[in-house]
Every structure is written in C-alpha cells, then in structure tokens.
Amino acid sequence: MDQKHYLFYQKQSIGTFWKNSFHLEKFFLICFLLFSLFMAGGFIYITFCSTDPAVAAPLLASVWLFLFPGMTFFCHRTVKSYWVFFQEHTVLRHGNYGYFTQKKIIPYEKATYILIGNLPPFLTPGNTNSSDWYHKKFGNYINVLDQNKSCLFTVRYSESILKLLLEKCSNAHVITVE
C-alpha cells in the first residue's frame, strides 16, 4: 500500500475521459473551451482598438491566462489534494477539512467505526454538497469514524483497502449501509 489513494481524482487520457464521463461534464468542457476562444478573440479585438496596445496586450493576455488555464489548473490541484496514504501504524490524510488544508496523521487505534456499502464520501472538495455526484462518478466509499462519530478519513472502496483496514483497525466495528 505504498501509494496515495486519491478520493476525487483519477488519472486518465482525454479519450478515456470522453468515453467515461457524464454528459454534463462534456457539455461544460465544450462550453469552457468555446468561451475561452471567444474571450481570446475579444481580447485581441480590444487590444487593437485600444489607444495603447502595448499596455493592453500584456494586461489582457495575463487576464486570459489567469482565467482559463489558471482556473483549470487550480481546480485540478484542489481535487487532487484529497488523498489518504496508509502507513505501518498510522494513516496520513490530506485535504480540506473545514476551511483549511490539513495534513493529519491518524493512528489506526482511533478508528471505531468503518462504514461500508452504498455510501457517498463524507468529505467533498470546497465543502460543497456534491457527495452524490462523486458517488455516481467514482462508486462507493469507505468512511472511517472515531468514537464521537466524526469522520477520520474517507477512501474509495476496494476489497484490498477494506482488508487492510480490518487488519489494522482491530477495535473497529464494521457497519454496512444499504
């Protein structure tokens, strides 16, 4: 288990994305690309119409670079920042919990409940209520809770991860949710 387990990110090619993604994702991508081309054309037109094109061109180019490739990169980094790394005696968790990015080391003994079954993730990027969307896209999740029933970490469901958690979290109770 010497790898990061990403919660909301899956490395894939454009062809795989196009084949496996939802129609809404494809529609958003096409609209985003068309809007970026429209804005690039508008910025070029405004640059030529301005009284000082030498000032307008770098300004509008930097705005365009911030809006389109910059926002895409920022969203990609935000989604990729949620991961779990299983170590020998602890779990290293990274992501936004509350309003701050946290990296936290959690001992396996702290786990009291392991929730499995048809479950969405307890945590989502940006504190949004999009857990059902991620559940549809990536499948079921394993949510690990402490004795106060607050979420310690969430990981995508797989048999190998569940087996590892059952071995490491000796005092945890498995609860199956349908």
PDB file of C-alpha atoms in Angstrom:
ATOM      1  CA  MET A   1       0.000   0.000   0.000  1.00  0.00           C
ATOM      2  CA  ASP A   2       2.828   2.406  -0.793  1.00  0.00           C
ATOM      3  CA  GLN A   3       0.790   4.841  -2.807  1.00  0.00           C
ATOM      4  CA  LYS A   4      -1.589   7.709  -2.359  1.00  0.00           C
ATOM      5  CA  HIS A   5      -5.246   6.835  -2.648  1.00  0.00           C
ATOM      6  CA  TYR A   6      -6.970   9.819  -4.216  1.00  0.00           C
ATOM      7  CA  LEU A   7     -10.564  10.445  -3.252  1.00  0.00           C
ATOM      8  CA  PHE A   8     -11.809  12.529  -6.177  1.00  0.00           C
ATOM      9  CA  TYR A   9      -9.112  12.222  -8.852  1.00  0.00           C
ATOM     10  CA  GLN A  10      -8.482   9.600 -11.478  1.00  0.00           C
ATOM     11  CA  LYS A  11      -5.581   9.821 -13.926  1.00  0.00           C
ATOM     12  CA  GLN A  12      -6.882   9.242 -17.433  1.00  0.00           C
ATOM     13  CA  SER A  13      -6.353  10.229 -21.033  1.00  0.00           C
ATOM     14  CA  ILE A  14      -8.656  12.555 -22.968  1.00  0.00           C
ATOM     15  CA  GLY A  15     -10.117   9.565 -24.830  1.00  0.00           C
ATOM     16  CA  THR A  16     -10.886   7.745 -21.592  1.00  0.00           C
ATOM     17  CA  PHE A  17     -12.377  10.909 -20.115  1.00  0.00           C
ATOM     18  CA  TRP A  18     -14.565  11.396 -23.175  1.00  0.00           C
ATOM     19  CA  LYS A  19     -15.761   7.783 -23.080  1.00  0.00           C
ATOM     20  CA  ASN A  20     -16.409   7.512 -19.329  1.00  0.00           C
ATOM     21  CA  SER A  21     -17.520  10.990 -18.263  1.00  0.00           C
ATOM     22  CA  PHE A  22     -21.033  12.275 -17.744  1.00  0.00           C
ATOM     23  CA  HIS A  23     -22.804  14.286 -20.458  1.00  0.00           C
ATOM     24  CA  LEU A  24     -22.839  17.324 -18.190  1.00  0.00           C
ATOM     25  CA  GLU A  25     -19.042  17.179 -17.858  1.00  0.00           C
ATOM     26  CA  LYS A  26     -18.653  17.010 -21.642  1.00  0.00           C
ATOM     27  CA  PHE A  27     -21.071  19.912 -22.100  1.00  0.00           C
ATOM     28  CA  PHE A  28     -19.205  22.002 -19.518  1.00  0.00           C
ATOM     29  CA  LEU A  29     -15.846  21.252 -21.170  1.00  0.00           C
ATOM     30  CA  ILE A  30     -17.105  22.250 -24.629  1.00  0.00           C
ATOM     31  CA  CYS A  31     -18.686  25.463 -23.291  1.00  0.00           C
ATOM     32  CA  PHE A  32     -15.496  26.297 -21.369  1.00  0.00           C
ATOM     33  CA  LEU A  33     -13.330  25.849 -24.473  1.00  0.00           C
ATOM     34  CA  LEU A  34     -15.686  27.876 -26.681  1.00  0.00           C
ATOM     35  CA  PHE A  35     -15.863  30.648 -24.102  1.00  0.00           C
ATOM     36  CA  SER A  36     -12.062  30.736 -23.829  1.00  0.00           C
ATOM     37  CA  LEU A  37     -11.755  31.085 -27.619  1.00  0.00           C
ATOM     38  CA  PHE A  38     -14.432  33.790 -27.645  1.00  0.00           C
ATOM     39  CA  MET A  39     -12.655  35.693 -24.879  1.00  0.00           C
ATOM     40  CA  ALA A  40      -9.291  35.371 -26.667  1.00  0.00           C
ATOM     41  CA  GLY A  41     -10.846  36.842 -29.816  1.00  0.00           C
ATOM     42  CA  GLY A  42     -12.475  39.606 -27.791  1.00  0.00           C
ATOM     43  CA  PHE A  43      -9.213  40.440 -26.051  1.00  0.00           C
ATOM     44  CA  ILE A  44      -7.374  40.598 -29.389  1.00  0.00           C
ATOM     45  CA  TYR A  45     -10.059  42.918 -30.781  1.00  0.00           C
ATOM     46  CA  ILE A  46      -9.936  45.147 -27.682  1.00  0.00           C
ATOM     47  CA  THR A  47      -6.129  45.271 -27.897  1.00  0.00           C
ATOM     48  CA  PHE A  48      -6.215  46.548 -31.474  1.00  0.00           C
ATOM     49  CA  CYS A  49      -8.944  49.083 -30.636  1.00  0.00           C
ATOM     50  CA  SER A  50      -7.196  50.465 -27.570  1.00  0.00           C
ATOM     51  CA  THR A  51      -5.240  53.715 -27.562  1.00  0.00           C
ATOM     52  CA  ASP A  52      -2.146  51.988 -26.181  1.00  0.00           C
ATOM     53  CA  PRO A  53      -1.900  48.380 -27.472  1.00  0.00           C
ATOM     54  CA  ALA A  54       1.489  47.866 -25.806  1.00  0.00           C
ATOM     55  CA  VAL A  55      -0.171  48.156 -22.383  1.00  0.00           C
ATOM     56  CA  ALA A  56      -3.456  46.446 -23.255  1.00  0.00           C
ATOM     57  CA  ALA A  57      -1.913  43.318 -24.800  1.00  0.00           C
ATOM     58  CA  PRO A  58       0.066  42.101 -21.750  1.00  0.00           C
ATOM     59  CA  LEU A  59      -2.749  43.064 -19.385  1.00  0.00           C
ATOM     60  CA  LEU A  60      -5.450  41.219 -21.315  1.00  0.00           C
ATOM     61  CA  ALA A  61      -3.133  38.270 -22.007  1.00  0.00           C
ATOM     62  CA  SER A  62      -2.428  37.879 -18.293  1.00  0.00           C
ATOM     63  CA  VAL A  63      -6.166  38.083 -17.513  1.00  0.00           C
ATOM     64  CA  TRP A  64      -6.866  35.403 -20.126  1.00  0.00           C
ATOM     65  CA  LEU A  65      -4.063  33.175 -18.784  1.00  0.00           C
ATOM     66  CA  PHE A  66      -5.392  33.552 -15.245  1.00  0.00           C
ATOM     67  CA  LEU A  67      -8.996  32.832 -16.212  1.00  0.00           C
ATOM     68  CA  PHE A  68      -8.629  29.837 -18.468  1.00  0.00           C
ATOM     69  CA  PRO A  69      -5.504  27.743 -17.937  1.00  0.00           C
ATOM     70  CA  GLY A  70      -5.061  29.121 -14.419  1.00  0.00           C
ATOM     71  CA  MET A  71      -8.535  28.250 -13.165  1.00  0.00           C
ATOM     72  CA  THR A  72      -8.345  24.808 -14.765  1.00  0.00           C
ATOM     73  CA  PHE A  73      -5.024  24.148 -13.033  1.00  0.00           C
ATOM     74  CA  PHE A  74      -6.379  25.459  -9.709  1.00  0.00           C
ATOM     75  CA  CYS A  75      -9.455  23.197  -9.883  1.00  0.00           C
ATOM     76  CA  HIS A  76      -7.266  20.224 -10.823  1.00  0.00           C
ATOM     77  CA  ARG A  77      -4.938  20.848  -7.878  1.00  0.00           C
ATOM     78  CA  THR A  78      -7.877  21.277  -5.495  1.00  0.00           C
ATOM     79  CA  VAL A  79      -9.458  17.966  -6.486  1.00  0.00           C
ATOM     80  CA  LYS A  80      -6.083  16.186  -6.438  1.00  0.00           C
ATOM     81  CA  SER A  81      -5.273  17.462  -2.941  1.00  0.00           C
ATOM     82  CA  TYR A  82      -7.583  14.946  -1.232  1.00  0.00           C
ATOM     83  CA  TRP A  83      -5.680  11.733  -0.577  1.00  0.00           C
ATOM     84  CA  VAL A  84      -5.007   9.071   2.023  1.00  0.00           C
ATOM     85  CA  PHE A  85      -1.685   7.249   2.496  1.00  0.00           C
ATOM     86  CA  PHE A  86      -1.640   4.055   4.552  1.00  0.00           C
ATOM     87  CA  GLN A  87       1.497   3.573   6.659  1.00  0.00           C
ATOM     88  CA  GLU A  88       2.510   0.800   9.054  1.00  0.00           C
ATOM     89  CA  HIS A  89       0.868   2.180  12.222  1.00  0.00           C
ATOM     90  CA  THR A  90      -0.879   5.334  11.011  1.00  0.00           C
ATOM     91  CA  VAL A  91      -2.873   6.849   8.179  1.00  0.00           C
ATOM     92  CA  LEU A  92      -1.688  10.093   6.624  1.00  0.00           C
ATOM     93  CA  ARG A  93      -4.681  12.143   5.466  1.00  0.00           C
ATOM     94  CA  HIS A  94      -4.528  15.285   3.337  1.00  0.00           C
ATOM     95  CA  GLY A  95      -7.315  17.597   2.197  1.00  0.00           C
ATOM     96  CA  ASN A  96      -9.541  20.493   3.154  1.00  0.00           C
ATOM     97  CA  TYR A  97     -11.331  19.714   6.389  1.00  0.00           C
ATOM     98  CA  GLY A  98     -13.343  22.683   7.477  1.00  0.00           C
ATOM     99  CA  TYR A  99     -11.894  25.688   5.710  1.00  0.00           C
ATOM    100  CA  PHE A 100      -8.199  24.840   5.958  1.00  0.00           C
ATOM    101  CA  THR A 101      -5.915  22.434   4.152  1.00  0.00           C
ATOM    102  CA  GLN A 102      -4.737  19.883   6.644  1.00  0.00           C
ATOM    103  CA  LYS A 103      -2.235  17.078   6.664  1.00  0.00           C
ATOM    104  CA  LYS A 104      -3.002  14.864   9.620  1.00  0.00           C
ATOM    105  CA  ILE A 105      -1.538  11.635  10.974  1.00  0.00           C
ATOM    106  CA  ILE A 106      -4.187   9.319  12.415  1.00  0.00           C
ATOM    107  CA  PRO A 107      -3.341   6.140  14.354  1.00  0.00           C
ATOM    108  CA  TYR A 108      -5.364   3.070  13.392  1.00  0.00           C
ATOM    109  CA  GLU A 109      -6.422   2.617  17.036  1.00  0.00           C
ATOM    110  CA  LYS A 110      -8.528   5.779  16.809  1.00  0.00           C
ATOM    111  CA  ALA A 111     -10.906   4.162  14.309  1.00  0.00           C
ATOM    112  CA  THR A 112     -14.084   2.950  15.988  1.00  0.00           C
ATOM    113  CA  TYR A 113     -16.495   2.538  13.058  1.00  0.00           C
ATOM    114  CA  ILE A 114     -15.870   1.539   9.446  1.00  0.00           C
ATOM    115  CA  LEU A 115     -18.866   2.351   7.270  1.00  0.00           C
ATOM    116  CA  ILE A 116     -19.121   0.393   4.015  1.00  0.00           C
ATOM    117  CA  GLY A 117     -21.818  -0.203   1.439  1.00  0.00           C
ATOM    118  CA  ASN A 118     -23.660   2.145  -0.872  1.00  0.00           C
ATOM    119  CA  LEU A 119     -22.076   5.273   0.618  1.00  0.00           C
ATOM    120  CA  PRO A 120     -21.089   8.668  -0.729  1.00  0.00           C
ATOM    121  CA  PRO A 121     -17.977  10.323   0.714  1.00  0.00           C
ATOM    122  CA  PHE A 122     -18.338  12.315   3.935  1.00  0.00           C
ATOM    123  CA  LEU A 123     -15.953  14.954   2.574  1.00  0.00           C
ATOM    124  CA  THR A 124     -16.018  16.792  -0.750  1.00  0.00           C
ATOM    125  CA  PRO A 125     -13.775  19.454  -2.312  1.00  0.00           C
ATOM    126  CA  GLY A 126     -14.657  23.016  -1.424  1.00  0.00           C
ATOM    127  CA  ASN A 127     -17.119  21.994   1.312  1.00  0.00           C
ATOM    128  CA  THR A 128     -19.820  21.629  -1.334  1.00  0.00           C
ATOM    129  CA  ASN A 129     -22.770  19.308  -1.166  1.00  0.00           C
ATOM    130  CA  SER A 130     -21.683  17.278  -4.195  1.00  0.00           C
ATOM    131  CA  SER A 131     -21.106  13.947  -2.471  1.00  0.00           C
ATOM    132  CA  ASP A 132     -23.842  12.253  -4.533  1.00  0.00           C
ATOM    133  CA  TRP A 133     -22.153  13.368  -7.763  1.00  0.00           C
ATOM    134  CA  TYR A 134     -18.801  11.937  -6.631  1.00  0.00           C
ATOM    135  CA  HIS A 135     -20.592   8.766  -5.532  1.00  0.00           C
ATOM    136  CA  LYS A 136     -22.057   8.367  -9.032  1.00  0.00           C
ATOM    137  CA  LYS A 137     -18.726   9.098 -10.699  1.00  0.00           C
ATOM    138  CA  PHE A 138     -16.314   7.018  -8.586  1.00  0.00           C
ATOM    139  CA  GLY A 139     -18.546   4.471  -6.850  1.00  0.00           C
ATOM    140  CA  ASN A 140     -18.770   3.615  -3.175  1.00  0.00           C
ATOM    141  CA  TYR A 141     -16.560   4.967  -0.411  1.00  0.00           C
ATOM    142  CA  ILE A 142     -15.332   3.670   2.935  1.00  0.00           C
ATOM    143  CA  ASN A 143     -15.856   6.187   5.730  1.00  0.00           C
ATOM    144  CA  VAL A 144     -13.866   5.677   8.933  1.00  0.00           C
ATOM    145  CA  LEU A 145     -15.229   7.333  12.084  1.00  0.00           C
ATOM    146  CA  ASP A 146     -13.932   7.808  15.604  1.00  0.00           C
ATOM    147  CA  GLN A 147     -15.866   7.118  18.826  1.00  0.00           C
ATOM    148  CA  ASN A 148     -17.602  10.524  18.596  1.00  0.00           C
ATOM    149  CA  LYS A 149     -18.799   9.559  15.096  1.00  0.00           C
ATOM    150  CA  SER A 150     -16.798  12.294  13.400  1.00  0.00           C
ATOM    151  CA  CYS A 151     -15.034  11.405  10.175  1.00  0.00           C
ATOM    152  CA  LEU A 152     -11.363  10.496  10.499  1.00  0.00           C
ATOM    153  CA  PHE A 153     -10.868   9.825   6.797  1.00  0.00           C
ATOM    154  CA  THR A 154     -12.648   8.671   3.677  1.00  0.00           C
ATOM    155  CA  VAL A 155     -11.252   6.455   0.930  1.00  0.00           C
ATOM    156  CA  ARG A 156     -12.689   4.933  -2.249  1.00  0.00           C
ATOM    157  CA  TYR A 157     -13.999   1.418  -1.774  1.00  0.00           C
ATOM    158  CA  SER A 158     -11.852  -1.538  -2.781  1.00  0.00           C
ATOM    159  CA  GLU A 159     -11.565  -5.006  -1.307  1.00  0.00           C
ATOM    160  CA  SER A 160      -7.829  -4.637  -0.670  1.00  0.00           C
ATOM    161  CA  ILE A 161      -8.284  -1.399   1.277  1.00  0.00           C
ATOM    162  CA  LEU A 162     -11.146  -2.878   3.297  1.00  0.00           C
ATOM    163  CA  LYS A 163      -8.999  -5.926   4.106  1.00  0.00           C
ATOM    164  CA  LEU A 164      -6.121  -3.665   5.185  1.00  0.00           C
ATOM    165  CA  LEU A 165      -8.420  -1.592   7.405  1.00  0.00           C
ATOM    166  CA  LEU A 166      -9.893  -4.709   9.009  1.00  0.00           C
ATOM    167  CA  GLU A 167      -6.376  -5.962   9.809  1.00  0.00           C
ATOM    168  CA  LYS A 168      -5.042  -2.645  11.133  1.00  0.00           C
ATOM    169  CA  CYS A 169      -8.136  -1.318  12.952  1.00  0.00           C
ATOM    170  CA  SER A 170      -8.586  -4.198  15.372  1.00  0.00           C
ATOM    171  CA  ASN A 171     -11.155  -2.498  17.635  1.00  0.00           C
ATOM    172  CA  ALA A 172     -13.310  -1.036  14.837  1.00  0.00           C
ATOM    173  CA  HIS A 173     -16.856  -2.171  14.141  1.00  0.00           C
ATOM    174  CA  VAL A 174     -17.863  -2.634  10.511  1.00  0.00           C
ATOM    175  CA  ILE A 175     -21.269  -1.181   9.682  1.00  0.00           C
ATOM    176  CA  THR A 176     -22.820  -1.999   6.313  1.00  0.00           C
ATOM    177  CA  VAL A 177     -25.150   0.660   4.917  1.00  0.00           C
ATOM    178  CA  GLU A 178     -27.571  -0.107   2.103  1.00  0.00           C
TER     179      GLU A 178
END
